[in-house]
PDB file of C-alpha atoms and ligand atoms in Angstrom:
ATOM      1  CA  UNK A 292      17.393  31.341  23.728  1.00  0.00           C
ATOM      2  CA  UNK A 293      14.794  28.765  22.018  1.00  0.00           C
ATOM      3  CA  UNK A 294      13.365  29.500  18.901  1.00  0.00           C
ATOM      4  CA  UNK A 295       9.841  30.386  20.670  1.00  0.00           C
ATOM      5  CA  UNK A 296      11.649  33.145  22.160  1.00  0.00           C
ATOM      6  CA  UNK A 297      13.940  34.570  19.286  1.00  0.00           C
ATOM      7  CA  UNK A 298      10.276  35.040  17.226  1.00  0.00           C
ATOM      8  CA  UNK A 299       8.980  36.885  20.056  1.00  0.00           C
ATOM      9  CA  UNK A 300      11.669  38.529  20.828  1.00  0.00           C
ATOM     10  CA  UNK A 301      11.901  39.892  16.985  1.00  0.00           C
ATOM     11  CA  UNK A 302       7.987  40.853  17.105  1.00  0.00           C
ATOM     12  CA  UNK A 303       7.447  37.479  14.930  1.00  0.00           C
ATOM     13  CA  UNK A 304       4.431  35.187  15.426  1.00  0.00           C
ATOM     14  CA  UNK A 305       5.673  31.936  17.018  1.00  0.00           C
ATOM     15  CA  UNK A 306       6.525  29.716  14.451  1.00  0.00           C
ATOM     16  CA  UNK A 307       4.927  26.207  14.164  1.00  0.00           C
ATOM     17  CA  UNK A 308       6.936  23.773  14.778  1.00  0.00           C
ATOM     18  CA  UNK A 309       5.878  20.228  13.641  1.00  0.00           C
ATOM     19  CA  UNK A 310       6.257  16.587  14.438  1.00  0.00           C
ATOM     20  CA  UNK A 311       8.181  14.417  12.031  1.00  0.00           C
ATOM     21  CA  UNK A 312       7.727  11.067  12.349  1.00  0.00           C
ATOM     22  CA  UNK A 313       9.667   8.342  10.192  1.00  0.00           C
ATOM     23  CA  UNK A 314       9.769   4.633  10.039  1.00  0.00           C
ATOM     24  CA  UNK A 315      11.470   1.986   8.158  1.00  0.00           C
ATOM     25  CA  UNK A 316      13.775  -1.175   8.366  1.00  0.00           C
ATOM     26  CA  UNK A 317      16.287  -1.747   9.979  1.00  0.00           C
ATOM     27  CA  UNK A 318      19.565  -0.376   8.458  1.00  0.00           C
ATOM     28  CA  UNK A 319      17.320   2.081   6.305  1.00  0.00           C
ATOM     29  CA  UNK A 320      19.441   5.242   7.306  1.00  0.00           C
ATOM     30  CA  UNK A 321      16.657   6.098   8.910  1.00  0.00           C
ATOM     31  CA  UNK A 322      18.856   7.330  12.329  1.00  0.00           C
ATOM     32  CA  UNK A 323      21.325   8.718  10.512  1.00  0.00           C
ATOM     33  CA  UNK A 324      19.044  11.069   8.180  1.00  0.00           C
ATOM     34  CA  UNK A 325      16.532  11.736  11.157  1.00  0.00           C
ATOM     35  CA  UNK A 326      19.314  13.116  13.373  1.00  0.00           C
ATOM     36  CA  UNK A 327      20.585  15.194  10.130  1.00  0.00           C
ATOM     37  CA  UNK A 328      17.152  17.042   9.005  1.00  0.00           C
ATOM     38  CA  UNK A 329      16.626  17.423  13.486  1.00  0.00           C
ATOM     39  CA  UNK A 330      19.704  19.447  13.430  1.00  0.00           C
ATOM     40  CA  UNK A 331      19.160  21.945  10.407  1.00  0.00           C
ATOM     41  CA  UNK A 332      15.248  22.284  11.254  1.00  0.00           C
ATOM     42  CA  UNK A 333      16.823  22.916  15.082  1.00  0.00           C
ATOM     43  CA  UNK A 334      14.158  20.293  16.565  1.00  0.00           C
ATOM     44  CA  UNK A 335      14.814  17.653  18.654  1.00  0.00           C
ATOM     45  CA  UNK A 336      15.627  14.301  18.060  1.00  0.00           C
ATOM     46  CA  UNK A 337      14.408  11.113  19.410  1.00  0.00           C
ATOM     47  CA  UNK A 338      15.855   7.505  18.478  1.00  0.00           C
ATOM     48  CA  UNK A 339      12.904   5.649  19.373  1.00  0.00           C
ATOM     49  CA  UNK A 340      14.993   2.196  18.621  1.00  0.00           C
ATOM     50  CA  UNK A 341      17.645   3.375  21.580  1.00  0.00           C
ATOM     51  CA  UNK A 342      15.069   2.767  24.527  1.00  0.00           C
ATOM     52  CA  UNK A 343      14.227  -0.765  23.079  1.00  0.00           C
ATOM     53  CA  UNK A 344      17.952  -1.306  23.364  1.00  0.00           C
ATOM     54  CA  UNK A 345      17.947   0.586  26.987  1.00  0.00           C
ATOM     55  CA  UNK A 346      15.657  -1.744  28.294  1.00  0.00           C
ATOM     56  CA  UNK A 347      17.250  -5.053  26.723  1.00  0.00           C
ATOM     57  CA  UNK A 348      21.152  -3.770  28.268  1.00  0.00           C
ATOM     58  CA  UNK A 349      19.484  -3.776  31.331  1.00  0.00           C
ATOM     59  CA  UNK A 350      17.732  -6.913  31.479  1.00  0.00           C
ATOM     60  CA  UNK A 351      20.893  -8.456  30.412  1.00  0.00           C
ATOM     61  CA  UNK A 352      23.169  -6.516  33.186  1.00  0.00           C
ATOM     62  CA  UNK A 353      20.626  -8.140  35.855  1.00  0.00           C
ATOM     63  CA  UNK A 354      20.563 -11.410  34.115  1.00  0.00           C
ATOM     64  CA  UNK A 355      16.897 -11.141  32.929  1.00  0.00           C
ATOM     65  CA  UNK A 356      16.405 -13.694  30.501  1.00  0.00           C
ATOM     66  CA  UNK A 357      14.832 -11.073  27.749  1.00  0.00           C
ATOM     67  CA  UNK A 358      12.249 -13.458  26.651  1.00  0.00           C
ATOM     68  CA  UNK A 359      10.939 -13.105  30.731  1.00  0.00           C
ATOM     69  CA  UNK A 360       8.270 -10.738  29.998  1.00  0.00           C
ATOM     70  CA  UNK A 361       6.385  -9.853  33.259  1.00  0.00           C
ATOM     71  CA  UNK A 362      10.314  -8.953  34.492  1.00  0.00           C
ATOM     72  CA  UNK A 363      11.000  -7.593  31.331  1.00  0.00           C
ATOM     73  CA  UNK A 364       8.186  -4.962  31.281  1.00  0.00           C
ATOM     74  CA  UNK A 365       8.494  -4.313  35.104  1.00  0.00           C
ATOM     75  CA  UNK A 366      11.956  -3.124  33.713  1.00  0.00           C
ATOM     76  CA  UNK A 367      10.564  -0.663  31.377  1.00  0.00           C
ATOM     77  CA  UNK A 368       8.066   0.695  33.731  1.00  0.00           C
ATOM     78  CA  UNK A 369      10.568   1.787  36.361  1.00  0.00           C
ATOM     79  CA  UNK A 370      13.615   2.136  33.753  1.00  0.00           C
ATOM     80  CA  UNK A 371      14.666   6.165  33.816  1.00  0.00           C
ATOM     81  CA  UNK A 372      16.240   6.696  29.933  1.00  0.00           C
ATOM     82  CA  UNK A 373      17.366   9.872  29.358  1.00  0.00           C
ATOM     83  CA  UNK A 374      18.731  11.764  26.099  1.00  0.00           C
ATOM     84  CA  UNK A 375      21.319  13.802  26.829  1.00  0.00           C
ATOM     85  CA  UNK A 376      22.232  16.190  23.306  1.00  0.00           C
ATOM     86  CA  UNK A 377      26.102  17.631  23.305  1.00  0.00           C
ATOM     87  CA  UNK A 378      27.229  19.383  20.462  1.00  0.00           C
ATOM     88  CA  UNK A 379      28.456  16.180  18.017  1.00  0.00           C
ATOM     89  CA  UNK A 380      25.725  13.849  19.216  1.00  0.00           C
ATOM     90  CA  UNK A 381      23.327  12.587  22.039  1.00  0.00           C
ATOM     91  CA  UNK A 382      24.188  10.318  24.882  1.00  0.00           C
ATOM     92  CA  UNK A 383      21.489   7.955  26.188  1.00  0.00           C
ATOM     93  CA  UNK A 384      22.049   7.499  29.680  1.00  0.00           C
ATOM     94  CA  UNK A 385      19.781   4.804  32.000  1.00  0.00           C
ATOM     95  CA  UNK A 386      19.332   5.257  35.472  1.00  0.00           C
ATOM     96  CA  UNK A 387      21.945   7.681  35.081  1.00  0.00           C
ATOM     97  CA  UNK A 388      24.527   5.814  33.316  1.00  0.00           C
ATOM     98  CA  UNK A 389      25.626   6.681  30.190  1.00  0.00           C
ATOM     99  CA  UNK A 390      24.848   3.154  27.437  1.00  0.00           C
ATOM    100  CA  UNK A 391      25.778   4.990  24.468  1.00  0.00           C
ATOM    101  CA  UNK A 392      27.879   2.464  23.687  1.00  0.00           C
ATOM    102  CA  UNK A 393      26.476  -0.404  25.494  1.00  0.00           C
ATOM    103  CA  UNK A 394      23.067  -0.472  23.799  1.00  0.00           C
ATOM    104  CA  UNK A 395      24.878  -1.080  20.633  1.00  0.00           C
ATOM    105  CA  UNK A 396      27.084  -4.076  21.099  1.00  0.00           C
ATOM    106  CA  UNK A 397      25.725  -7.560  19.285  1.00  0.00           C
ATOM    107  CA  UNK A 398      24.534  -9.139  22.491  1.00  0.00           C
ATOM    108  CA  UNK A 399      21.650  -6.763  22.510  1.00  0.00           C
ATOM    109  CA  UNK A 400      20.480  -6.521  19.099  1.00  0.00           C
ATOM    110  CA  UNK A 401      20.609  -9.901  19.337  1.00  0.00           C
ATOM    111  CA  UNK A 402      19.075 -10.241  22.674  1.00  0.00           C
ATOM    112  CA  UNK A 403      16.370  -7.482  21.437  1.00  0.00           C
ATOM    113  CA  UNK A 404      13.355  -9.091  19.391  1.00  0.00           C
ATOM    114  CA  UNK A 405      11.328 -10.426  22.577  1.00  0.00           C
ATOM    115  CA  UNK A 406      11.134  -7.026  24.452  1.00  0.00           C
ATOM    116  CA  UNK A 407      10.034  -5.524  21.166  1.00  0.00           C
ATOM    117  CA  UNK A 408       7.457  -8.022  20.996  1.00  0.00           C
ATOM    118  CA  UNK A 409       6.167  -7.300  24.792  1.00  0.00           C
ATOM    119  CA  UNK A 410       2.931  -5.667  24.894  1.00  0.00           C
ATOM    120  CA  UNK A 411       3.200  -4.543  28.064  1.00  0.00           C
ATOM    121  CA  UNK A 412       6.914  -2.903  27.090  1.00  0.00           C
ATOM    122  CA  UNK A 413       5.521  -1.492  23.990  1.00  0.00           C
ATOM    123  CA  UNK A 414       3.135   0.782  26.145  1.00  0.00           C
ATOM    124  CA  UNK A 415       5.111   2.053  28.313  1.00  0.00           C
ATOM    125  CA  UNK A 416       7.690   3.042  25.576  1.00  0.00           C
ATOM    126  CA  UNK A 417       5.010   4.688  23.115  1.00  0.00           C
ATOM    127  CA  UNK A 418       3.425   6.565  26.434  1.00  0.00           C
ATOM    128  CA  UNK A 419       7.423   7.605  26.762  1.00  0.00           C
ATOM    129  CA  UNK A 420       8.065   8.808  23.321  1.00  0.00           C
ATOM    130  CA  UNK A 421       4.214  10.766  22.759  1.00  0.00           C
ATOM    131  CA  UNK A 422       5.348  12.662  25.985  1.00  0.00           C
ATOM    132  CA  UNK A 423       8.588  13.241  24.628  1.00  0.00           C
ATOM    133  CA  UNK A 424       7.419  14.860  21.049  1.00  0.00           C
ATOM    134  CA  UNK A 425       3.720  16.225  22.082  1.00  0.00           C
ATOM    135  CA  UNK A 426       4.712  19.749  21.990  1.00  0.00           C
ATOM    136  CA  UNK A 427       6.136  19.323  18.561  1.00  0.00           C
ATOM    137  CA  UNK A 428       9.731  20.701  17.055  1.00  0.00           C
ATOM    138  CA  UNK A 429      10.540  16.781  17.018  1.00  0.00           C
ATOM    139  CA  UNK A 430      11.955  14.398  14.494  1.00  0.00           C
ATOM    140  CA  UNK A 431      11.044  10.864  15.994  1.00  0.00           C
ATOM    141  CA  UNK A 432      12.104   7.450  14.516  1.00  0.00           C
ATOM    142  CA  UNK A 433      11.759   4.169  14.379  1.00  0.00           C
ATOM    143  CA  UNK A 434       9.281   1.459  13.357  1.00  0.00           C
ATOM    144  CA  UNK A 435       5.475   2.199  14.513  1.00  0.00           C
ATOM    145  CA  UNK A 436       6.125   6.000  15.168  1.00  0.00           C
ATOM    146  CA  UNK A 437       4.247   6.891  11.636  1.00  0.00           C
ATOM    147  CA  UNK A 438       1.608   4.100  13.025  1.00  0.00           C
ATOM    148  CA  UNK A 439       0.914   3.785  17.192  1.00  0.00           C
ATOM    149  CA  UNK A 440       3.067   6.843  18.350  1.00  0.00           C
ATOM    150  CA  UNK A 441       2.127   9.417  16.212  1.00  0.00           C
ATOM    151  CA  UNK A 442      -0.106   8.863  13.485  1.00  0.00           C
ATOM    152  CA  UNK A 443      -1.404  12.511  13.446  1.00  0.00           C
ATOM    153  CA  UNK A 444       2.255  13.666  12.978  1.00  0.00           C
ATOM    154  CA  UNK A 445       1.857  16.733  10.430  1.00  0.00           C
ATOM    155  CA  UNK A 446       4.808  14.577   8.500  1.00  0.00           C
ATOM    156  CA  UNK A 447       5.541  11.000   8.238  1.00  0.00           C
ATOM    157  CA  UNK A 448       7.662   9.179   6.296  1.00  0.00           C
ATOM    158  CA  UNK A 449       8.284   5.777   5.642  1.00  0.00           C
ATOM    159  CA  UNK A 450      11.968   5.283   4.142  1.00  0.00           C
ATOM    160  CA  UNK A 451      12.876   1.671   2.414  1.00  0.00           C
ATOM    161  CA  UNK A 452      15.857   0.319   0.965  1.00  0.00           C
ATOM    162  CA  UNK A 453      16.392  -3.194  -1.008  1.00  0.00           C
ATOM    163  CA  UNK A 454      18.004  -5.678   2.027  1.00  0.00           C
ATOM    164  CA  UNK A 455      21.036  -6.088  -0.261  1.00  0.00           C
ATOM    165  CA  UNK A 456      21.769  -2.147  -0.516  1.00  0.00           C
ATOM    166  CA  UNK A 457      21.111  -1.976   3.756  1.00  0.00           C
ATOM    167  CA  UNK A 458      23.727  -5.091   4.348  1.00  0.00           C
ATOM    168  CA  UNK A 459      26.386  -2.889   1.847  1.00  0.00           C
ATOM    169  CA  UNK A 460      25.865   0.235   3.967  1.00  0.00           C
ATOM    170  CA  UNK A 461      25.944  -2.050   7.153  1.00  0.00           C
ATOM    171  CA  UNK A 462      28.978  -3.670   5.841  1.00  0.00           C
ATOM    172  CA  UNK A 463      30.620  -0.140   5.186  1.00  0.00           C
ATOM    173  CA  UNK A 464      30.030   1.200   8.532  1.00  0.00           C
ATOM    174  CA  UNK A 465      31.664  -1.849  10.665  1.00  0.00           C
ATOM    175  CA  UNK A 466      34.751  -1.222   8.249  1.00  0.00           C
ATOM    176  CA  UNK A 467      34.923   2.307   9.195  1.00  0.00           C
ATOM    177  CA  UNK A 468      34.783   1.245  12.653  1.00  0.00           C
ATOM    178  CA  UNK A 469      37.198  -1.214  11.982  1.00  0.00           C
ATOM    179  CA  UNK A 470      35.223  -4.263  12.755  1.00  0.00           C
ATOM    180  CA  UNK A 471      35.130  -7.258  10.579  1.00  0.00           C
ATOM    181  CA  UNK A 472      31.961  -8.604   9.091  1.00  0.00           C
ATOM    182  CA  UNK A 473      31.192 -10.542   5.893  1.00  0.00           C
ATOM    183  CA  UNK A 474      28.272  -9.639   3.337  1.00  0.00           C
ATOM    184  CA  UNK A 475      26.088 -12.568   3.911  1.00  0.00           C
ATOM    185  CA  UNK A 476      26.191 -12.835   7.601  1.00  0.00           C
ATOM    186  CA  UNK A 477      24.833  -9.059   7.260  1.00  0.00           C
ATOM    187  CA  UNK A 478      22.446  -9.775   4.830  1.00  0.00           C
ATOM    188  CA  UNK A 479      20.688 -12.445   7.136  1.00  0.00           C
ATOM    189  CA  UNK A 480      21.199 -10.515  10.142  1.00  0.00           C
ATOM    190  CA  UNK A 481      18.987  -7.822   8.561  1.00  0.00           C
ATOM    191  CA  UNK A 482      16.036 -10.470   7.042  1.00  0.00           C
ATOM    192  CA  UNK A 483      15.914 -11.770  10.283  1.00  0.00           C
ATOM    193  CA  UNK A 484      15.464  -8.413  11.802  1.00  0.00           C
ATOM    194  CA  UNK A 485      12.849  -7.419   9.008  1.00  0.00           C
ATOM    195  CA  UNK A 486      10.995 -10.288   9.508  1.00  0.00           C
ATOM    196  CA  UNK A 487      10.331  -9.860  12.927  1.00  0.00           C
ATOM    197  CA  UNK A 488       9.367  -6.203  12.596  1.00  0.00           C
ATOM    198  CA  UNK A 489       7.029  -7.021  10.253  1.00  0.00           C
ATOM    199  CA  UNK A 490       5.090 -10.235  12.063  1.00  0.00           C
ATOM    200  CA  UNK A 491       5.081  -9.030  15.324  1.00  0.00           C
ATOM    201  CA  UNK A 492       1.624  -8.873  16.665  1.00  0.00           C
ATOM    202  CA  UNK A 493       1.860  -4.860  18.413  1.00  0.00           C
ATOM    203  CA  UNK A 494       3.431  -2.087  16.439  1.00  0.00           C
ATOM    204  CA  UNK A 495       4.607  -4.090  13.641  1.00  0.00           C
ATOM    205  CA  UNK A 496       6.276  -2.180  10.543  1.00  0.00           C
ATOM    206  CA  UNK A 497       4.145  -1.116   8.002  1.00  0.00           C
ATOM    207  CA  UNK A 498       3.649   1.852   6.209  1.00  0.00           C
ATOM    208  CA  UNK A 499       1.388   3.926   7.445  1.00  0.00           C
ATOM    209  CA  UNK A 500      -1.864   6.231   5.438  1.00  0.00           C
ATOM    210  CA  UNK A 501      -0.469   9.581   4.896  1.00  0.00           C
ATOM    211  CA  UNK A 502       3.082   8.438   5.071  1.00  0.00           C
ATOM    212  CA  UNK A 503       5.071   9.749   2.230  1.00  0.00           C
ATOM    213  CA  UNK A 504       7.297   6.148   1.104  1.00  0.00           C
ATOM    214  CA  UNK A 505      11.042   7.428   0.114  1.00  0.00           C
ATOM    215  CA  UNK A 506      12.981   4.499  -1.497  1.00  0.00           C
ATOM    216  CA  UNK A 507      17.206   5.934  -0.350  1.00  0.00           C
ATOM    217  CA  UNK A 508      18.218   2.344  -2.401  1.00  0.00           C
ATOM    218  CA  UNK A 509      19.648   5.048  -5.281  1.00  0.00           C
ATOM    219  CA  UNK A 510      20.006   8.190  -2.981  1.00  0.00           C
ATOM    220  CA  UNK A 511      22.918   9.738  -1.579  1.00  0.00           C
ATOM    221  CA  UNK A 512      22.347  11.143   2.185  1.00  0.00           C
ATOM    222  CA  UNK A 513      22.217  14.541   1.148  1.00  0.00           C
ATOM    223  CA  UNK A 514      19.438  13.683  -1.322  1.00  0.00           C
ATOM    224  CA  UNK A 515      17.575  11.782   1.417  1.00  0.00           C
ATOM    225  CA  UNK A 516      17.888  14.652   4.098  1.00  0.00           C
ATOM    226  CA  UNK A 517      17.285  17.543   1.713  1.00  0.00           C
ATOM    227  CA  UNK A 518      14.200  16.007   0.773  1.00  0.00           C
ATOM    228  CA  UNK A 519      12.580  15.742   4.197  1.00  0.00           C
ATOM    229  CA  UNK A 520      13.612  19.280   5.027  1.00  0.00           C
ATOM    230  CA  UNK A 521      11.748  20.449   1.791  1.00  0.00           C
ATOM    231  CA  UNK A 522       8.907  18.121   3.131  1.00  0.00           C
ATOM    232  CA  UNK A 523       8.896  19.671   6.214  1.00  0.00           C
ATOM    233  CA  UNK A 524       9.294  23.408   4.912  1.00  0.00           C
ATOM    234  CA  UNK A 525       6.395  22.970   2.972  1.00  0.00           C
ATOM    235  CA  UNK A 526       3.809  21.714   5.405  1.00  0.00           C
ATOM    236  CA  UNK A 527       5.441  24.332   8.181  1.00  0.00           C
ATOM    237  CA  UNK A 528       4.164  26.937   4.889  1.00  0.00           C
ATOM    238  CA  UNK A 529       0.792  25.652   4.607  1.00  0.00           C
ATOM    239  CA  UNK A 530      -0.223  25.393   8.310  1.00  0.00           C
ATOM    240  CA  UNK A 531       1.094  28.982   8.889  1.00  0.00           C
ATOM    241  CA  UNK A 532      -1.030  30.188   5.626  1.00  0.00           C
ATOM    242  CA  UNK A 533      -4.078  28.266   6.720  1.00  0.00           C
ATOM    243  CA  UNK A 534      -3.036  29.578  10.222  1.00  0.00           C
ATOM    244  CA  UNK A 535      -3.154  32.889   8.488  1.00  0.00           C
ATOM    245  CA  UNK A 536      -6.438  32.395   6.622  1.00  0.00           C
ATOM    246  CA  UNK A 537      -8.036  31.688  10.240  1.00  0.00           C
ATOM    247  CA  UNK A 538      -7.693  35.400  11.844  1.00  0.00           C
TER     248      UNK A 538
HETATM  249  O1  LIG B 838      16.346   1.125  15.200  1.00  0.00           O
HETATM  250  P1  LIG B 838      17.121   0.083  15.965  1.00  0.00           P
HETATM  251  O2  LIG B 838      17.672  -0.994  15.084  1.00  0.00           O
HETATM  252  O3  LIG B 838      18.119   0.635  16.903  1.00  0.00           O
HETATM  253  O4  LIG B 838      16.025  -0.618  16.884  1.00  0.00           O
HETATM  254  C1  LIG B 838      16.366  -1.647  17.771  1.00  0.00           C
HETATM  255  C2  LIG B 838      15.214  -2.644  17.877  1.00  0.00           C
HETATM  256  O5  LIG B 838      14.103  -2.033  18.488  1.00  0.00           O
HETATM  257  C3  LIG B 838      14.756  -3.219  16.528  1.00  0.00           C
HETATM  258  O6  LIG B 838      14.931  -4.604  16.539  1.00  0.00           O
HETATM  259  C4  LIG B 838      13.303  -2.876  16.419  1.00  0.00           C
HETATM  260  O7  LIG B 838      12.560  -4.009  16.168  1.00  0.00           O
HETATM  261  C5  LIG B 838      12.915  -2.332  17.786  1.00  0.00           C
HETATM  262  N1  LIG B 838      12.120  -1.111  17.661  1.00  0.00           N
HETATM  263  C6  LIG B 838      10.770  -1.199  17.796  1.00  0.00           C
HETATM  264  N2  LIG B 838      10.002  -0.077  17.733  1.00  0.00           N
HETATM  265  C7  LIG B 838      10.553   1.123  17.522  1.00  0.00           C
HETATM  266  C8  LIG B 838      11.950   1.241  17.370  1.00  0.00           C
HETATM  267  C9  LIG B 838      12.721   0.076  17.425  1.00  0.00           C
HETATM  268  O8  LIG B 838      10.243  -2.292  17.991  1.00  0.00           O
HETATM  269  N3  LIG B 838       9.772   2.204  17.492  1.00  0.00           N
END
């Protein structure tokens, strides 16, 4: 039963559920802390960063040079990306395959910073993802969602983290999956990244007006998720009083 339906099922008004947008770098925790506050405010979540990767793993299964943009945006016009939630987490699938796993793998992130940089792909993403979250109950992130995809969400929040503090986190999660990295490969990796999020010419990263900046370089992720649930309780509070103060 969806939440819509419990409320009017117990006589309740319906309540309002909001749209929570977040940016940052990459390597922020942003994913991670997004998909944490979706589950315990039951909304849905949407890695905005996993169709930029869809698109990319299938350029490079055709053999689409990524930096080829008329093919490269004819890609993400037809390209059918789907997010499929189970219980632990949610599977992306394209054209009906599932690239969980795929989209991940070094040859696209590396592959990745021309079809971010495609006007043409940009669109048809951001048309995508304000379809995706328009009726709200939706915790969206990634780099312009605060800016170009939703910049009237009723909460947006731009998270930042020193590069040196993202590489150690970086570092810690390829040891846990038991790949080997070293610090300063890492490190550059994620400049390089965060300089091309920032200079790109459409949707580059900034933070937006209205977007509330948390700095996770000295939080745990409890602090981090805890806080945008409080965020979000808050502003659910004061649309339903001013909601309220209407009838
Ligand atoms: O967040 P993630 O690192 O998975 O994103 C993959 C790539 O997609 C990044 O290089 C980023 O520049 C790009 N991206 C973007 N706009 C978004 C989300 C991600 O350009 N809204």
């Amino acid at each position: 039963m969806s939440n819509i339906e419990k409320d009017l099922q117990a006589g309740e008004k319906p309540a309002i559920r909001i749209k929570i947008a977040i940016d940052g770098p990459a390597a922020s925790g942003k994913s991670t802390t997004a998909r944490e506050v979706a589950r315990r405010l039951d909304y849905l979540y949407i890695d905005s960063g996993a169709m930029y990767r869809a698109v990319t793993r299938k350029a490079l299964d055709l053999g689409i040079p990524t930096d080829d943009d008329d093919a490269v945006a004819a890609i993400s016009a037809d390209i059918l990306i789907e997010f499929r939630p189970n219980k632990e987490k949610t599977e992306i699938y394209v054209d009906g395959h599932d690239v969980s796993a795929g989209i991940r793998l070094p040859e696209v992130t590396r592959a990745i910073n021309p079809v971010a940089a495609n006007r043409r792909v940009r669109e048809n993403l951001v048309a995508r993802q304000q379809a995706l979250g328009k009726a709200g109950g939706v915790v969206m992130d990634g780099r312009d969602i605060t800016t170009v995809v939703f910049p009237d969400a009723e909460l947006k929040i731009f998270m930042k983290a020193t590069a040196e503090e993202r590489a150690r986190r970086r570092l810690r999660e390829l040891e846990a999956k038991h790949i080997s990295a070293e610090y300063d490969a890492v490190l550059k990796d994620i400049e390089v990244r965060d300089h091309a999020d920032v200079s790109r010419q459409h949707g580059p990263l900034r933070q937006a007006d209205g977007a509330v900046l948390i700095d996770t370089t000295q939080l745990t992720f409890e602090e981090q998720v805890t806080h945008i649930c409080n965020l979000a309780r808050e502003m659910i509070d004061d649309l339903s009083q001013s909601d309220d103060a209407l009838e």
